[in-house]
XYZ file of C-alpha atoms in Angstrom:
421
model
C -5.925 39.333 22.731
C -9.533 39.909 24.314
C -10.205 41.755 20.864
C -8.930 39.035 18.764
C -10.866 36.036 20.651
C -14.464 37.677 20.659
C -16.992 35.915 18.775
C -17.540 38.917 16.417
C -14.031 39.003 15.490
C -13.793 34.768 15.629
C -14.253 34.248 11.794
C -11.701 36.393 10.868
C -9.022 35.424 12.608
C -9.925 31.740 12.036
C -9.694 32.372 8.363
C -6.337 34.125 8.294
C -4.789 31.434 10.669
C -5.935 28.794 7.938
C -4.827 31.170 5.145
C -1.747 30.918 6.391
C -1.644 27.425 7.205
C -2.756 26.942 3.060
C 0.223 29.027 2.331
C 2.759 27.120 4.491
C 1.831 23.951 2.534
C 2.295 25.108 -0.912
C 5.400 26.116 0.131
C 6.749 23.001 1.903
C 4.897 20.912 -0.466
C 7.530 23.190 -3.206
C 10.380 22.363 -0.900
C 9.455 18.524 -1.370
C 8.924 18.835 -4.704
C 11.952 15.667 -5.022
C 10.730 13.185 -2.926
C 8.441 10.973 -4.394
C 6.846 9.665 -1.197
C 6.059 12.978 0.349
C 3.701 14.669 -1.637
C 1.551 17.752 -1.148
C -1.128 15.734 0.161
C 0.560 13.879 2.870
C 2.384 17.477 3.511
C -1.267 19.391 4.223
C -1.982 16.548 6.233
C 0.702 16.157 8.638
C 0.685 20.097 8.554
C -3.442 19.740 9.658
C -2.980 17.316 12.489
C 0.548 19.250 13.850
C -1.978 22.085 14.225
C -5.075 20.572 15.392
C -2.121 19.487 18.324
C -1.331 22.420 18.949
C -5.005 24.211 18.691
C -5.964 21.583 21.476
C -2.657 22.311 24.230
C -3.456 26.313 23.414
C -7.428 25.401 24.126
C -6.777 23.246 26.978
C -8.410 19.732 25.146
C -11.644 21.604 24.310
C -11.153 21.920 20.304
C -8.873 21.137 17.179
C -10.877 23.310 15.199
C -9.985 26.618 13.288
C -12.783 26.050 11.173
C -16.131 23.779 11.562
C -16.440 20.894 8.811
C -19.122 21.160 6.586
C -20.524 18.908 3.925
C -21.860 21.821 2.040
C -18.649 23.297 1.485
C -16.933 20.115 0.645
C -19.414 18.647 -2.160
C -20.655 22.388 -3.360
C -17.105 24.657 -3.131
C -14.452 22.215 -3.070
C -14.861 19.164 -5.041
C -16.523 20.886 -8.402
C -12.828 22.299 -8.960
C -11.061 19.318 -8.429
C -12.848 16.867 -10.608
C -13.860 19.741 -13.496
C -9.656 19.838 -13.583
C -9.604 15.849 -13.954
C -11.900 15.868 -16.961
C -10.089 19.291 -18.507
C -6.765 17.832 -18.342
C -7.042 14.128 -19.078
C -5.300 13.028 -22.125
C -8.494 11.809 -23.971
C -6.927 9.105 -26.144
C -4.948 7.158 -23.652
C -8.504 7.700 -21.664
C -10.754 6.880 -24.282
C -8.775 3.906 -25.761
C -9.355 2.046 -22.159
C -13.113 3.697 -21.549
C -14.659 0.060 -21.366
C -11.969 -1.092 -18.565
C -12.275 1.968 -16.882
C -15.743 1.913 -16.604
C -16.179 -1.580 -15.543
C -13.077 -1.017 -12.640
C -15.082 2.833 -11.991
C -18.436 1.544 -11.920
C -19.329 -2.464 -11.802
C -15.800 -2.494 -9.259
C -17.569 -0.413 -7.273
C -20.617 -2.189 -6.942
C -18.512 -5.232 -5.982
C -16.712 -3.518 -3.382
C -20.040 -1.625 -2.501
C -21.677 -5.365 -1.405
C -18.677 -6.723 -0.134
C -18.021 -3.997 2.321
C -21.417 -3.898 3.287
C -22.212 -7.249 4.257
C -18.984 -7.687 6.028
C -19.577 -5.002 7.779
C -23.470 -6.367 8.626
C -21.341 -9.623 9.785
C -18.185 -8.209 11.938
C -20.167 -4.797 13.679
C -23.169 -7.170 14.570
C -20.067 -9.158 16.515
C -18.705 -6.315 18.395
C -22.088 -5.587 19.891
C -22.674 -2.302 17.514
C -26.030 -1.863 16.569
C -26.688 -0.740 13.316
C -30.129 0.247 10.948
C -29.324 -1.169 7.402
C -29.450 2.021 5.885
C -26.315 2.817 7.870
C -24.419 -0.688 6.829
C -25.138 0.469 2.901
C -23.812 3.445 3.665
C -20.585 2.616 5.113
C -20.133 0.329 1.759
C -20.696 3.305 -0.035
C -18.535 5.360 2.121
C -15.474 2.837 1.927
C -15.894 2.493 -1.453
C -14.491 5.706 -2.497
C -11.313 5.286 -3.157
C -8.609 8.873 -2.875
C -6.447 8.671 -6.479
C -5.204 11.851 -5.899
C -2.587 10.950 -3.535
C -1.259 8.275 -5.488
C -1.461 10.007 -8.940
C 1.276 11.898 -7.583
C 3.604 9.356 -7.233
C 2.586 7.361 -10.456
C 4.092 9.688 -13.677
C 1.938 9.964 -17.055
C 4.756 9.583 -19.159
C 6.320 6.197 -17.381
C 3.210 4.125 -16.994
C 0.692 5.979 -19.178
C -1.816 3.174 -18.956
C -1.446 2.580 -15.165
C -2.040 6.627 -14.916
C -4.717 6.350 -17.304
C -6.664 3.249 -15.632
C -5.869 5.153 -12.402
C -7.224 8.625 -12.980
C -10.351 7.169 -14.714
C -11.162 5.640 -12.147
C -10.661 6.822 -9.449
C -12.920 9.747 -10.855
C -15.959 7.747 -12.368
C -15.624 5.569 -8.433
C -16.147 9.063 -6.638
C -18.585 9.487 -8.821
C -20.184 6.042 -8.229
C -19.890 5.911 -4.760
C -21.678 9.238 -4.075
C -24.548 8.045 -6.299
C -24.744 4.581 -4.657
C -24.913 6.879 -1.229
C -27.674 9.353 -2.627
C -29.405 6.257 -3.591
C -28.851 4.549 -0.309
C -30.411 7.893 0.918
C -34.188 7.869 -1.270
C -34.986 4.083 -0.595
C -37.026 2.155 2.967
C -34.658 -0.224 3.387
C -36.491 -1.228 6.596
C -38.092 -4.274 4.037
C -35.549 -4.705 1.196
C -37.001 -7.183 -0.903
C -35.986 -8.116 -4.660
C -38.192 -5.388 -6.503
C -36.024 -3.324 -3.717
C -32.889 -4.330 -4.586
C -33.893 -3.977 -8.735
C -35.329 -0.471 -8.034
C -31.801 0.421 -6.241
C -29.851 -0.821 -9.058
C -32.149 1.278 -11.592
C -31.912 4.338 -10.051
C -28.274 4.025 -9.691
C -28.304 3.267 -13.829
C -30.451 6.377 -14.396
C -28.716 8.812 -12.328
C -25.175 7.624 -13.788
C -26.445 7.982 -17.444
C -28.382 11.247 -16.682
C -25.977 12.993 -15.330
C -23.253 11.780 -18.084
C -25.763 13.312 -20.618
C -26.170 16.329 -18.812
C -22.384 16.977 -18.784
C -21.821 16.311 -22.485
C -24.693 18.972 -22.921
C -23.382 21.397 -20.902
C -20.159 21.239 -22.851
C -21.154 20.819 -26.009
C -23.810 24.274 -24.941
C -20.557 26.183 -24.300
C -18.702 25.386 -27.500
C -21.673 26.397 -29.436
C -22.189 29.702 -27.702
C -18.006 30.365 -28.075
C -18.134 29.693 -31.749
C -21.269 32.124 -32.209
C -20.632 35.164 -30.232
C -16.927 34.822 -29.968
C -16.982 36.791 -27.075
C -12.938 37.242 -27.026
C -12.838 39.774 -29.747
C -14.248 42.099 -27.281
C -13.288 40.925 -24.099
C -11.065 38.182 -22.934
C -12.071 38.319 -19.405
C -15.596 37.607 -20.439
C -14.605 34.557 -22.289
C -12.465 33.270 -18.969
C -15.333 33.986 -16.965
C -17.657 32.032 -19.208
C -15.190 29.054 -19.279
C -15.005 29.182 -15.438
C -18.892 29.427 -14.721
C -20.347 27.019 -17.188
C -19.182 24.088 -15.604
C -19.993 25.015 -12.268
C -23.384 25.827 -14.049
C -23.511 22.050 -14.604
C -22.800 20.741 -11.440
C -25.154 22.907 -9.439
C -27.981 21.339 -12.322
C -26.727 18.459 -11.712
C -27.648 18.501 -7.749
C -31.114 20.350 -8.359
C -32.402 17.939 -10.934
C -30.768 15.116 -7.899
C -28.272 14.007 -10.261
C -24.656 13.103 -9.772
C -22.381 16.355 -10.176
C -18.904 14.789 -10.085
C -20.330 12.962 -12.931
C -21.421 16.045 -14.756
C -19.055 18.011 -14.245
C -16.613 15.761 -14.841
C -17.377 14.747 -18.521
C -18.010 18.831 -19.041
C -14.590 19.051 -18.282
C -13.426 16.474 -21.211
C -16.166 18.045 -23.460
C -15.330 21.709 -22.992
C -11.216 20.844 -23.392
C -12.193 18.720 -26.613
C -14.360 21.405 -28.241
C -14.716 24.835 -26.140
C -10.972 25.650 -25.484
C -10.301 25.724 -29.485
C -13.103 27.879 -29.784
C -11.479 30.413 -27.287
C -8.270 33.055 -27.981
C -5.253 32.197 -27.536
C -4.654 34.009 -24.168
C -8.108 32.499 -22.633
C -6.489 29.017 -23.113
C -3.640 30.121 -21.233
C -5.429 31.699 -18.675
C -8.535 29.051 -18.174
C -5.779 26.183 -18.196
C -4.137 27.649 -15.268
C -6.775 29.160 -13.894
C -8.630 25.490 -13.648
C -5.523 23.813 -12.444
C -4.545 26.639 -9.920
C -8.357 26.111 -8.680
C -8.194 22.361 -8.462
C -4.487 22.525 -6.157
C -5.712 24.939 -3.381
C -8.673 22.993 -3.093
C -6.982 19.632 -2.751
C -4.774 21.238 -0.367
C -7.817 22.672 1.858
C -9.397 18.960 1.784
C -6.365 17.634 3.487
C -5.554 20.187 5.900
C -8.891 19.590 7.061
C -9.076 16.338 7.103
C -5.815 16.487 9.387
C -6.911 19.208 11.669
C -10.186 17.126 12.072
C -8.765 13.895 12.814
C -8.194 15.254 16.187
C -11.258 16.781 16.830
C -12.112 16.001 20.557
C -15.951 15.511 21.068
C -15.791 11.973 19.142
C -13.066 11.119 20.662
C -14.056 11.793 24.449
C -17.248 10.228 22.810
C -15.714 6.405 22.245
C -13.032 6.760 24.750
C -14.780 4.440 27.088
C -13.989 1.637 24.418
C -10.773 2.086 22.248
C -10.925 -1.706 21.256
C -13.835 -1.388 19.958
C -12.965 1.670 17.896
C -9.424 -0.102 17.213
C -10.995 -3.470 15.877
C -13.483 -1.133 13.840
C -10.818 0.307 11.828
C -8.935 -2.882 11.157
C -12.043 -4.720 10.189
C -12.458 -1.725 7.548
C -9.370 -1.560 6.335
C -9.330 -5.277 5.764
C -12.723 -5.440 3.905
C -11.491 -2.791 1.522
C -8.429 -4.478 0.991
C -10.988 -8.056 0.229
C -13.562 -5.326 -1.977
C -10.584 -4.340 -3.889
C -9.263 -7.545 -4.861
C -12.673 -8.964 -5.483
C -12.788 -6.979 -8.480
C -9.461 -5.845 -9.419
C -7.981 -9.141 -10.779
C -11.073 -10.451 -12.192
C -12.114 -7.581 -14.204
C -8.285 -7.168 -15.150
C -8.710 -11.237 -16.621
C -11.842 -10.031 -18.080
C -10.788 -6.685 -19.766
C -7.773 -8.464 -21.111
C -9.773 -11.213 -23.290
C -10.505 -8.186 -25.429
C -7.204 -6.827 -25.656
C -5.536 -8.329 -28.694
C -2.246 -7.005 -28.533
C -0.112 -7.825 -25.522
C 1.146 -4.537 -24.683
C -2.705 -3.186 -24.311
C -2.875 -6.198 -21.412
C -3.007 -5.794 -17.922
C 0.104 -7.644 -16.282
C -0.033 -8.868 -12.756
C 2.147 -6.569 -11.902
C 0.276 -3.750 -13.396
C -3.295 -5.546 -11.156
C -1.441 -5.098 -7.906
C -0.458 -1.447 -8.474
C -4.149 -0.883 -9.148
C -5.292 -2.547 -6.374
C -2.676 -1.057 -4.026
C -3.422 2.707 -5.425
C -7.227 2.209 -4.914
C -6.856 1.327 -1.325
C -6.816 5.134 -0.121
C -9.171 6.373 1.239
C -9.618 10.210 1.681
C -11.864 13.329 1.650
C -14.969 11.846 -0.164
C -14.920 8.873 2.595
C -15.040 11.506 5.397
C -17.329 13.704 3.686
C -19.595 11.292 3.387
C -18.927 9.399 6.824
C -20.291 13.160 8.236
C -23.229 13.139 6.196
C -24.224 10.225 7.153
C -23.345 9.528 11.051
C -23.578 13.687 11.973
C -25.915 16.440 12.723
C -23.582 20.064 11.720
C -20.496 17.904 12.376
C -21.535 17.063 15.764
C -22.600 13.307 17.141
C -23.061 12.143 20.787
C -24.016 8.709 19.618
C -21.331 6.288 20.620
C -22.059 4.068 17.246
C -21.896 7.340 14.894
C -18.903 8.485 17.005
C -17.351 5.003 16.587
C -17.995 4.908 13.196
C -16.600 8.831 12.501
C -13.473 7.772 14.483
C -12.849 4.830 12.418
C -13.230 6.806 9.601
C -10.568 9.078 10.250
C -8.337 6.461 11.203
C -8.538 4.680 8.064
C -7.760 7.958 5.636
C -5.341 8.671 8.149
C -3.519 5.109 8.084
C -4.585 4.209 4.343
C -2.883 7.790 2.742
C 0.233 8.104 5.062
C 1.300 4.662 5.261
């Protein structure tokens, strides 16, 4: 036991714990596989906090941690998979054919709930005594503006309600995308004086980096379809053709974050670009291979996001941290919860009225029916929220701040609530 707990040795046994802990999902997440309302998400999450319980009785209160979060590792290792898979896989007519709703729910949606969230949040926090720069109330709009589709994909099916799946999926994709921009923004500006020229630069940026990096992803694609169709590589070797496949996207996103660009956006439209032209440009045993390969990719690292996520919602230093005032942290994460609820029906239904006056055929309409499932899948919240919550209110995933502590506590509570209930 000494051997196993020295710090040389740490890593290791760390890693295999949570190898293990990866496995165990996958395969209770397969024993599941029938129940609708316990997916593999809400699996690795109860899974993450169960342990985190029982990391903190075997450490005596002083961690929940097998492994340290890291933003670097979310937004560089994890989420490039995950979204790359959304764009490979999408079924590009049904996507396509409602580009202009999605877009205006993915993007202008977000805005709305971007504003609304922030200023209520500049209104209620103020209240409750919590002291706050206004770089850190944009932030939180951007932070509880990402919504967590993955989670409820799961329980919608793409052949019952194709156009709820469709409006869904798009976008909740293009609002990761969106929100992580409008934080990046949030980042560059001095918002110690915002004034209108401010507010117009903000809202330029934001255009520029959405349309670069949509540009940037389309090239990227269309660069790998072209250098299929030339060299063929497969009639030599199929494993360089996979490996090509695999590394060209990934090629985008890490552009995509030099040139300060958005790489979910990137990456993401590489992904509908390389399954549109690259994949038929590929043998028939690289299309096999990449397709699983990309989707095998994407499910572990949804999987490690919400074990994470679980094992860190118990993470004892900001707890201990706000302890002194569990109201306070309590009326925090109702008073979230409730603006995102108001930021997603600010938008939903009139964009929905809006997006239907173009729709002539009744069947292409939004019902009210169909508006309240979208509003009710886009109120989870998940691992961009908390990746960004770190970024923003912690130093290597630590805080001693009670108002960052507050705010990282409120945070969890909210993915927590928002994705299990």
């Amino acid at each position: 036991l000494s051997q196993l707990s020295s710090s040389e040795h740490a890593p290791v046994v760390s890693i295999t714990l949570f190898v293990t802990l990866l496995c165990a999902c996958i395969v209770i997440g397969h024993l599941l596989e029938e129940n609708r309302w316990m997916n593999e998400s809400i699996t690795s999450l109860i899974v993450g906090v169960g342990t985190g319980v029982v990391i903190l009785l075997i450490s005596r209160g002083k961690s929940s941690h097998l492994l340290m979060f890291s933003e670097d590792l979310f937004f560089i290792y994890l989420l490039p998979p995950i979204i790359f898979n959304a764009g490979f896989q999408v079924k590009k007519k049904q996507f396509f054919r409602n580009f202009m709703t999605i877009m205006l729910f993915g993007a202008v949606g977000t805005l709305i709930s971007f504003v609304i969230i922030s200023l209520g949040a500049i209104g209620f926090f103020k209240k409750m005594g919590i002291d706050l720069e206004i770089g850190d109330y944009l932030a939180i709009g951007a932070i509880f503006a990402a919504t967590d589709s993955v989670c409820t994909l799961q329980v919608l099916s793409q052949d019952e309600t194709p156009l709820l799946y469709s409006l869904v999926f798009g976008e909740g994709v293009v609002n990761d995308a969106t929100s992580v921009v409008l934080f990046n923004a949030v980042q560059k500006f001095d918002l110690s004086h915002i004034s209108s020229v401010e507010t117009m630069t903000l809202l330029g940026n934001f255009f520029y980096l959405f349309f670069s990096s949509t540009v940037l992803g389309v090239a990227a694609g269309l660069l790998s379809a072209y250098v299929m169709k030339k060299l063929y590589i497969g009639r030599h070797s199929t494993d360089r053709e996979v490996a090509v496949m695999i590394l060209m996207p990934y090629l985008s996103y890490m552009l995509a974050e030099l040139f300060y660009l958005s790489g979910i956006l990137t990456v993401f439209f590489c992904g509908i670009v390389m399954s549109h032209y690259t994949w038929h440009n590929v043998t028939e045993n690289s299309r096999v291979t990449t397709k699983h390969a990309f989707a095998t990719l994407s499910f572990v690292a949804e999987t490690f996001i919400f074990l994470y996520v679980g094992m860190d919602a118990l993470d004892i230093e900001k707890w201990r941290v706000v302890s002194d005032s569990p109201g306070t942290s309590a009326s925090m994460s109702i008073t979230l919860l409730g603006l995102v609820m108001l930021g997603r029906a600010a938008f939903v239904f009139p964009l929905s009225f809006l997006s239907n006056l173009t729709k002539p055929s009744p069947d292409e309409r939004i019902s009210i029916q169909q508006q309240i499932t979208i509003w009710w899948a886009g109120l989870m919240r998940g691992a961009v929220s908390m990746a960004l919550a770190y970024k923003q209110f912690t130093r290597a995933g630590h805080t001693q701040l009670r108002g960052n502590a507050l705010l990282i506590t409120s945070t969890i509570t909210v993915v927590l609530f928002s994705t299990v209930v």
